[in-house]
Short mmCIF file of C-alpha atoms and ligand atoms in Angstrom, two decimals:
data_model
loop_
_atom_site.label_atom_id
_atom_site.label_comp_id
_atom_site.label_asym_id
_atom_site.label_seq_id
_atom_site.Cartn_x
_atom_site.Cartn_y
_atom_site.Cartn_z
CA MET A 19 3.07 37.19 -27.35
CA SER A 20 4.00 33.58 -27.98
CA LYS A 21 2.74 31.00 -30.42
CA LEU A 22 2.33 27.37 -29.43
CA TYR A 23 2.99 24.67 -31.98
CA VAL A 24 0.90 21.53 -31.53
CA THR A 25 0.04 18.37 -33.41
CA ALA A 26 -3.51 19.14 -34.58
CA GLU A 27 -5.11 15.81 -33.71
CA THR A 28 -3.69 13.69 -30.90
CA TYR A 29 -5.32 10.33 -30.17
CA HIS A 30 -4.06 8.68 -27.02
CA GLY A 31 -4.94 5.56 -25.12
CA ILE A 32 -4.74 1.80 -25.44
CA GLY A 33 -6.27 0.76 -28.77
CA SER A 34 -6.05 4.22 -30.35
CA LEU A 35 -4.25 2.71 -33.37
CA GLU A 36 -7.78 1.91 -34.59
CA GLU A 37 -8.23 5.62 -35.33
CA LEU A 38 -6.54 4.80 -38.64
CA LYS A 39 -9.89 3.35 -39.72
CA LYS A 40 -11.32 6.87 -39.73
CA ILE A 41 -8.79 8.82 -41.76
CA LYS A 42 -10.00 10.11 -45.09
CA GLY A 43 -7.86 9.87 -48.20
CA LYS A 44 -6.78 7.70 -51.12
CA LYS A 45 -3.24 6.43 -50.70
CA ALA A 46 -0.92 6.00 -47.71
CA ILE A 47 2.74 5.07 -47.48
CA VAL A 48 3.80 3.53 -44.17
CA VAL A 49 7.46 4.11 -43.24
CA CYS A 50 8.84 1.65 -40.71
CA GLY A 51 12.01 -0.04 -39.47
CA LYS A 52 13.77 -3.32 -39.89
CA GLY A 53 11.51 -5.82 -38.20
CA SER A 54 9.87 -5.23 -34.84
CA VAL A 55 6.55 -3.85 -36.16
CA GLN A 56 6.50 -6.70 -38.67
CA ARG A 57 7.23 -9.35 -36.00
CA ASN A 58 4.77 -8.11 -33.38
CA GLY A 59 1.90 -7.68 -35.84
CA VAL A 60 1.56 -3.90 -35.44
CA LEU A 61 2.25 -3.23 -39.13
CA ASP A 62 -0.39 -5.76 -40.27
CA ARG A 63 -2.94 -4.20 -37.93
CA ALA A 64 -2.18 -0.71 -39.23
CA LEU A 65 -2.52 -1.89 -42.84
CA SER A 66 -5.83 -3.64 -42.16
CA TYR A 67 -7.25 -0.50 -40.50
CA LEU A 68 -6.19 1.58 -43.50
CA LYS A 69 -7.91 -0.93 -45.78
CA GLU A 70 -11.08 -0.53 -43.72
CA ALA A 71 -10.78 3.23 -44.29
CA GLY A 72 -10.74 2.55 -48.05
CA ILE A 73 -7.13 3.64 -48.35
CA GLU A 74 -4.66 1.88 -50.65
CA SER A 75 -1.32 1.47 -48.85
CA THR A 76 2.25 0.53 -49.47
CA VAL A 77 5.20 0.08 -47.08
CA PHE A 78 8.71 1.52 -47.07
CA ALA A 79 10.50 -0.77 -44.62
CA GLY A 80 14.06 -0.99 -43.40
CA VAL A 81 14.76 2.45 -41.91
CA GLU A 82 17.92 1.97 -39.82
CA ASP A 83 18.80 3.44 -36.41
CA ASP A 84 20.20 6.95 -36.93
CA PRO A 85 18.66 7.14 -40.42
CA SER A 86 20.86 8.43 -43.22
CA VAL A 87 20.40 11.02 -45.95
CA ASP A 88 20.60 8.11 -48.44
CA THR A 89 17.65 6.31 -46.85
CA VAL A 90 15.64 9.54 -46.87
CA MET A 91 16.33 10.13 -50.57
CA LYS A 92 15.52 6.51 -51.43
CA GLY A 93 12.20 6.83 -49.59
CA ALA A 94 11.37 10.10 -51.35
CA GLU A 95 11.79 8.32 -54.71
CA GLU A 96 9.27 5.66 -53.64
CA PHE A 97 6.88 8.39 -52.52
CA LYS A 98 7.20 9.97 -55.96
CA ALA A 99 6.33 6.69 -57.69
CA PHE A 100 3.37 5.92 -55.37
CA GLN A 101 1.95 9.47 -54.95
CA PRO A 102 0.47 9.09 -51.44
CA ASP A 103 -1.77 11.68 -49.82
CA TRP A 104 -0.87 10.35 -46.35
CA VAL A 105 2.58 9.66 -44.92
CA ILE A 106 2.58 7.40 -41.87
CA GLY A 107 5.71 7.14 -39.71
CA LEU A 108 5.35 3.95 -37.65
CA GLY A 109 8.03 2.84 -35.18
CA GLY A 110 10.79 4.36 -33.07
CA CYS A 111 11.87 7.95 -33.59
CA SER A 112 14.27 6.93 -36.42
CA CYS A 113 11.33 5.80 -38.58
CA ILE A 114 9.22 8.85 -37.85
CA ASP A 115 12.13 11.27 -38.37
CA ALA A 116 13.09 9.58 -41.67
CA ALA A 117 9.45 9.68 -42.81
CA LYS A 118 9.28 13.40 -42.01
CA MET A 119 12.27 14.12 -44.27
CA MET A 120 11.06 11.80 -47.07
CA TRP A 121 7.85 13.84 -46.96
CA VAL A 122 9.86 17.08 -47.37
CA PHE A 123 11.67 15.81 -50.49
CA TYR A 124 8.43 14.33 -51.90
CA GLU A 125 6.83 17.78 -51.65
CA TYR A 126 9.99 19.59 -52.84
CA PRO A 127 12.07 17.24 -55.04
CA GLU A 128 14.38 20.08 -56.10
CA LEU A 129 15.39 20.89 -52.50
CA THR A 130 18.82 19.65 -51.35
CA PHE A 131 19.48 18.17 -47.92
CA ALA A 132 21.86 21.01 -47.10
CA GLU A 133 19.11 23.55 -47.85
CA ALA A 134 16.55 21.69 -45.75
CA ALA A 135 18.99 21.47 -42.83
CA VAL A 136 19.14 25.28 -42.46
CA PRO A 137 16.95 25.93 -39.39
CA PHE A 138 13.36 26.99 -40.15
CA SER A 139 13.99 27.02 -43.91
CA ILE A 140 11.61 24.25 -45.08
CA PRO A 141 8.82 25.76 -47.21
CA ALA A 142 5.13 25.03 -46.51
CA LEU A 143 4.34 21.30 -46.67
CA ARG A 144 0.96 19.56 -47.13
CA ASP A 145 0.46 20.31 -50.81
CA LYS A 146 0.76 16.61 -51.67
CA ALA A 147 0.32 14.77 -48.36
CA ARG A 148 -0.32 15.03 -44.64
CA PHE A 149 1.50 13.22 -41.86
CA VAL A 150 0.57 10.69 -39.17
CA ALA A 151 3.09 9.77 -36.47
CA ILE A 152 2.65 6.50 -34.59
CA PRO A 153 5.52 6.02 -32.09
CA THR A 154 6.35 2.59 -30.67
CA THR A 155 8.95 3.87 -28.19
CA SER A 156 8.35 6.38 -25.39
CA GLY A 157 11.18 8.88 -25.50
CA THR A 158 11.82 11.52 -28.12
CA GLY A 159 8.24 12.76 -28.45
CA THR A 160 8.90 13.29 -32.17
CA GLU A 161 5.15 12.82 -32.77
CA MET A 162 4.71 16.28 -31.23
CA THR A 163 7.80 18.10 -32.51
CA GLY A 164 9.06 20.03 -35.50
CA LEU A 165 12.33 18.13 -35.41
CA ALA A 166 13.95 15.29 -37.37
CA VAL A 167 17.46 13.97 -36.71
CA ILE A 168 19.20 12.67 -39.84
CA THR A 169 22.79 11.43 -40.21
CA ASP A 170 25.11 12.24 -43.10
CA ARG A 171 27.32 9.13 -43.03
CA GLU A 172 29.87 10.51 -45.50
CA LYS A 173 30.60 13.46 -43.23
CA GLY A 174 29.85 11.57 -39.99
CA VAL A 175 27.52 14.37 -38.87
CA LYS A 176 24.07 14.20 -37.29
CA TYR A 177 21.79 17.00 -38.43
CA PRO A 178 18.88 18.09 -36.29
CA VAL A 179 16.50 19.45 -38.94
CA VAL A 180 14.25 22.03 -37.29
CA SER A 181 11.04 23.41 -38.80
CA TYR A 182 7.55 23.69 -37.37
CA GLU A 183 6.35 22.48 -40.81
CA LEU A 184 7.55 19.04 -39.64
CA THR A 185 5.05 18.93 -36.76
CA PRO A 186 2.74 15.99 -37.60
CA ASP A 187 -0.95 16.50 -38.41
CA ILE A 188 -2.03 13.44 -36.43
CA ALA A 189 -0.33 11.63 -33.54
CA ILE A 190 -1.52 8.23 -32.36
CA ILE A 191 -0.15 7.50 -28.89
CA ASP A 192 -1.12 3.92 -28.17
CA GLY A 193 0.77 2.37 -25.23
CA ASP A 194 -0.15 -1.11 -26.42
CA LEU A 195 2.40 -0.71 -29.26
CA CYS A 196 5.25 -0.42 -26.70
CA LYS A 197 4.76 -3.63 -24.74
CA THR A 198 7.44 -5.57 -26.65
CA MET A 199 10.08 -2.82 -26.27
CA PRO A 200 13.27 -4.32 -24.71
CA LYS A 201 14.09 -3.39 -21.11
CA SER A 202 17.16 -1.29 -21.86
CA VAL A 203 15.36 0.64 -24.61
CA THR A 204 12.46 1.29 -22.21
CA ALA A 205 14.90 2.56 -19.58
CA HIS A 206 16.96 4.75 -21.90
CA THR A 207 14.05 6.25 -23.83
CA GLY A 208 12.16 6.88 -20.59
CA LEU A 209 15.12 8.81 -19.15
CA ASP A 210 15.33 10.80 -22.39
CA ALA A 211 11.67 11.80 -21.96
CA LEU A 212 12.42 12.76 -18.33
CA THR A 213 15.31 14.95 -19.49
CA HIS A 214 13.03 16.66 -22.05
CA CYS A 215 10.48 17.49 -19.36
CA ILE A 216 13.07 18.84 -16.91
CA GLU A 217 15.11 20.81 -19.44
CA ALA A 218 12.02 22.35 -21.08
CA TYR A 219 10.75 23.39 -17.63
CA VAL A 220 13.97 25.16 -16.60
CA SER A 221 14.89 26.56 -20.04
CA ASN A 222 15.12 30.31 -20.44
CA ILE A 223 11.86 30.35 -22.41
CA ASP A 224 9.02 30.67 -19.90
CA ASP A 225 5.74 29.32 -21.18
CA ASN A 226 2.83 28.48 -18.89
CA TYR A 227 1.42 25.86 -21.27
CA ALA A 228 4.68 24.05 -21.96
CA ASP A 229 5.67 24.24 -18.27
CA ALA A 230 2.46 22.53 -17.12
CA LEU A 231 2.94 19.66 -19.56
CA ALA A 232 6.64 19.40 -18.70
CA LYS A 233 5.94 19.15 -14.97
CA GLY A 234 3.02 16.76 -15.49
CA GLY A 235 5.09 14.58 -17.81
CA MET A 236 7.91 14.47 -15.25
CA GLU A 237 5.51 13.31 -12.52
CA LEU A 238 4.15 10.54 -14.77
CA ILE A 239 7.69 9.33 -15.48
CA PHE A 240 8.69 9.24 -11.80
CA ASP A 241 5.46 7.35 -11.04
CA ASN A 242 5.73 4.81 -13.87
CA LEU A 243 9.19 4.27 -15.35
CA GLU A 244 10.57 1.89 -12.74
CA ASN A 245 7.38 -0.16 -12.84
CA VAL A 246 7.30 -0.41 -16.64
CA VAL A 247 10.95 -1.53 -16.78
CA MET A 248 10.14 -4.32 -14.28
CA ASN A 249 6.67 -5.12 -15.73
CA PRO A 250 6.86 -4.50 -19.50
CA THR A 251 3.31 -5.66 -20.19
CA ASP A 252 1.68 -3.36 -17.60
CA LEU A 253 -0.41 -1.44 -20.13
CA VAL A 254 -1.49 1.30 -17.72
CA ALA A 255 2.16 2.12 -17.01
CA ARG A 256 3.04 1.80 -20.72
CA GLN A 257 0.31 4.28 -21.65
CA ASN A 258 1.39 6.68 -18.88
CA MET A 259 4.98 6.61 -20.18
CA HIS A 260 3.79 7.06 -23.77
CA ASP A 261 1.69 10.07 -22.74
CA ALA A 262 4.60 11.50 -20.73
CA SER A 263 6.91 11.21 -23.73
CA ALA A 264 4.44 13.14 -25.92
CA MET A 265 3.97 15.74 -23.16
CA GLY A 266 7.75 16.19 -23.00
CA GLY A 267 7.86 16.53 -26.80
CA PHE A 268 5.15 19.20 -26.70
CA ALA A 269 7.03 21.04 -23.96
CA PHE A 270 10.44 21.06 -25.63
CA THR A 271 9.28 21.82 -29.16
CA ASN A 272 7.91 25.05 -27.64
CA SER A 273 10.38 25.77 -24.79
CA TRP A 274 13.55 24.04 -26.06
CA LEU A 275 16.19 22.15 -24.08
CA GLY A 276 19.46 22.84 -22.27
CA ILE A 277 23.03 21.66 -21.77
CA ALA A 278 22.16 18.11 -20.71
CA HIS A 279 21.30 17.67 -24.39
CA SER A 280 24.35 19.66 -25.56
CA LEU A 281 26.59 17.26 -23.59
CA ALA A 282 24.59 14.14 -24.53
CA HIS A 283 24.76 14.96 -28.25
CA GLN A 284 28.56 14.84 -28.01
CA LEU A 285 28.62 11.61 -25.98
CA GLY A 286 26.34 10.06 -28.60
CA GLY A 287 28.26 11.36 -31.60
CA MET A 288 31.74 10.59 -30.31
CA TYR A 289 31.24 7.44 -28.22
CA HIS A 290 27.88 6.09 -29.45
CA ILE A 291 26.39 6.16 -25.96
CA PRO A 292 22.60 5.73 -26.44
CA HIS A 293 20.94 9.15 -26.30
CA GLY A 294 18.75 8.53 -23.24
CA CYS A 295 21.63 6.88 -21.38
CA ALA A 296 23.91 9.85 -22.12
CA ASN A 297 21.25 12.26 -20.86
CA ALA A 298 20.83 10.23 -17.68
CA ILE A 299 24.58 10.28 -17.02
CA VAL A 300 24.85 14.08 -17.29
CA LEU A 301 21.47 15.30 -15.98
CA PRO A 302 22.14 15.20 -12.19
CA ASN A 303 25.35 17.22 -12.57
CA VAL A 304 23.66 19.66 -14.95
CA ILE A 305 21.01 20.22 -12.26
CA ARG A 306 23.75 20.90 -9.67
CA PHE A 307 25.49 23.31 -12.07
CA ASN A 308 22.35 25.19 -13.14
CA SER A 309 20.78 25.35 -9.69
CA LYS A 310 23.46 27.86 -8.67
CA VAL A 311 21.57 30.46 -10.76
CA THR A 312 17.93 29.30 -10.89
CA ASN A 313 15.39 28.10 -8.34
CA ARG A 314 13.27 26.41 -11.00
CA TYR A 315 14.46 22.95 -9.88
CA ASN A 316 13.07 23.64 -6.40
CA LYS A 317 9.58 23.79 -7.96
CA LEU A 318 10.17 20.38 -9.54
CA ALA A 319 11.62 19.07 -6.25
CA GLU A 320 8.52 20.31 -4.41
CA ALA A 321 6.29 18.42 -6.86
CA CYS A 322 8.18 15.26 -5.81
CA GLY A 323 7.86 16.02 -2.07
CA LEU A 324 11.52 17.11 -1.82
CA ASN A 325 13.11 20.34 -0.62
CA THR A 326 16.25 21.05 -2.62
CA ALA A 327 17.75 20.78 -6.10
CA GLU A 328 20.40 18.43 -4.65
CA GLU A 329 17.71 16.05 -3.36
CA PHE A 330 16.07 16.26 -6.78
CA ALA A 331 19.36 15.37 -8.53
CA GLN A 332 19.75 12.41 -6.16
CA LYS A 333 16.20 11.23 -6.94
CA ILE A 334 17.22 10.97 -10.61
CA GLU A 335 20.39 9.08 -9.63
CA SER A 336 18.29 6.59 -7.62
CA LEU A 337 15.87 6.07 -10.50
CA ARG A 338 18.80 5.59 -12.89
CA PHE A 339 20.33 2.98 -10.58
CA ASN A 340 17.02 1.18 -9.98
CA ILE A 341 16.40 0.67 -13.70
CA GLY A 342 19.93 -0.57 -14.38
CA VAL A 343 21.39 2.42 -16.24
CA ILE A 344 25.10 3.26 -15.87
CA ASP A 345 26.20 6.34 -13.91
CA SER A 346 29.34 7.50 -15.75
CA VAL A 347 31.04 7.68 -19.13
CA SER A 348 33.90 5.49 -17.86
CA ALA A 349 31.35 2.77 -17.01
CA PHE A 350 30.42 2.74 -20.71
CA GLY A 351 33.97 1.60 -21.45
CA VAL A 352 35.54 4.79 -22.82
CA ASP A 353 39.25 4.60 -21.93
CA LYS A 354 41.00 7.46 -20.20
CA ALA A 355 43.50 8.31 -22.94
CA THR A 356 40.80 8.55 -25.63
CA TRP A 357 38.65 10.60 -23.28
CA GLU A 358 41.43 13.09 -22.52
CA LYS A 359 42.39 13.41 -26.18
CA ASN A 360 38.84 14.39 -27.20
CA LEU A 361 37.73 16.40 -24.16
CA ASP A 362 38.50 19.86 -25.51
CA TYR A 363 36.91 19.00 -28.89
CA ILE A 364 33.63 17.79 -27.40
CA ALA A 365 33.49 20.74 -24.97
CA THR A 366 33.94 23.12 -27.93
CA ASN A 367 31.13 21.38 -29.84
CA ALA A 368 28.83 21.29 -26.79
CA LEU A 369 29.27 25.05 -26.37
CA ALA A 370 28.17 25.55 -30.00
CA ASP A 371 25.15 23.21 -29.69
CA PRO A 372 21.87 25.12 -30.26
CA CYS A 373 20.50 23.77 -26.93
CA THR A 374 23.21 25.65 -24.98
CA GLY A 375 21.58 29.00 -25.78
CA PHE A 376 18.37 27.95 -23.99
CA ASN A 377 20.09 26.77 -20.80
CA PRO A 378 19.34 28.85 -17.70
CA ARG A 379 23.09 29.26 -16.91
CA GLN A 380 25.40 30.23 -19.76
CA PRO A 381 28.48 28.03 -19.40
CA SER A 382 32.03 28.64 -20.60
CA LYS A 383 33.88 25.97 -22.57
CA GLU A 384 36.00 25.28 -19.48
CA GLU A 385 32.89 24.75 -17.35
CA LEU A 386 31.46 22.33 -19.92
CA ALA A 387 34.78 20.44 -19.85
CA GLN A 388 34.55 20.26 -16.04
CA LEU A 389 30.99 18.94 -16.31
CA PHE A 390 32.13 16.34 -18.85
CA GLN A 391 35.00 15.29 -16.58
CA ALA A 392 32.76 14.85 -13.53
CA CYS A 393 30.38 12.76 -15.65
CA TYR A 394 33.30 10.67 -16.93
CA ASP A 395 34.45 9.97 -13.37
CA GLY A 396 30.96 9.51 -11.91
CA ALA A 397 31.72 12.36 -9.51
CA LYS A 398 29.61 15.25 -8.25
CA ILE A 399 30.28 18.62 -9.89
CA ALA A 400 31.08 21.41 -7.44
CA ILE A 401 31.08 24.51 -9.66
ZN1 LIG B 29 16.46 13.87 -26.10
#
């Protein structure tokens, strides 16, 4: 027996932001970032739709990339003063993740961050408010997941807070909101979504529902990502990528991820390589490594008209090249001495990453170090 966790109401399609006109309630707080939704008019549109719904709203703006515990606590204070019955996360995943955690501390002001960060420990939410997620990037799928990534700057640690309580009540997946996303962000976030689909499909949790969405999401990404990087205002391609990102989120919140994410988390934490870029660097070699023990990649290769896991890995390398994403850690500018000094440390951390336990092949620390080294050099792994 398995249970599937889903966002209860998912509106998708160009113009679906207008669904805000129909929500029922009294007060909404919109949590957003530092400027793009203000500049491109998306925030004003959202506020006018809420007004049409008879909802009084306020805005908590200025959530930074990799949002901090401080920002979350500051937001929770504003929630307390305003007493909303709707929380609306509008923007990239940072805004939505920060809004999720502000919501937690609004509902439970006595809870500490350390307590909330213990996996699956957040008590039942929705006593004071419900949650709407409106993503403006197509990558993490946070609108479908029970996950929020928050950074403790004092300790220099990124916490993935995991609880199905954090799964939004409503997701609005409107590709029109993504058309001003910069090229490199489109490329990186799109490759992150691709990695979610592939890792969820091959993870050691088999789930027919998640697998179908993972495979379908992957096909949408192969069919649309290159086009949307070249033609950012192609709304059909934008919507397809936005749908694929949500499908990947659905798949991995139920089937989890694998060592591409374990490695990428370290490359992000240590060298600040953007998350999707780090995934794209490691994914082909992870496929080569894992395909020694699973034939699941052959099913994905078949869906792309290919025959082998190696051909499938090469298809990802071609896509990565075509959309202008680097192929190695050294190409990011990490010097050799620094790399060698930290290699054992990041391999140790990658082994301990929760995603490693869901990978189809259980690696040793030495094997993870070999994978890291091949990805540093831009070489093919042979183990
Ligand atoms: Zn990811």
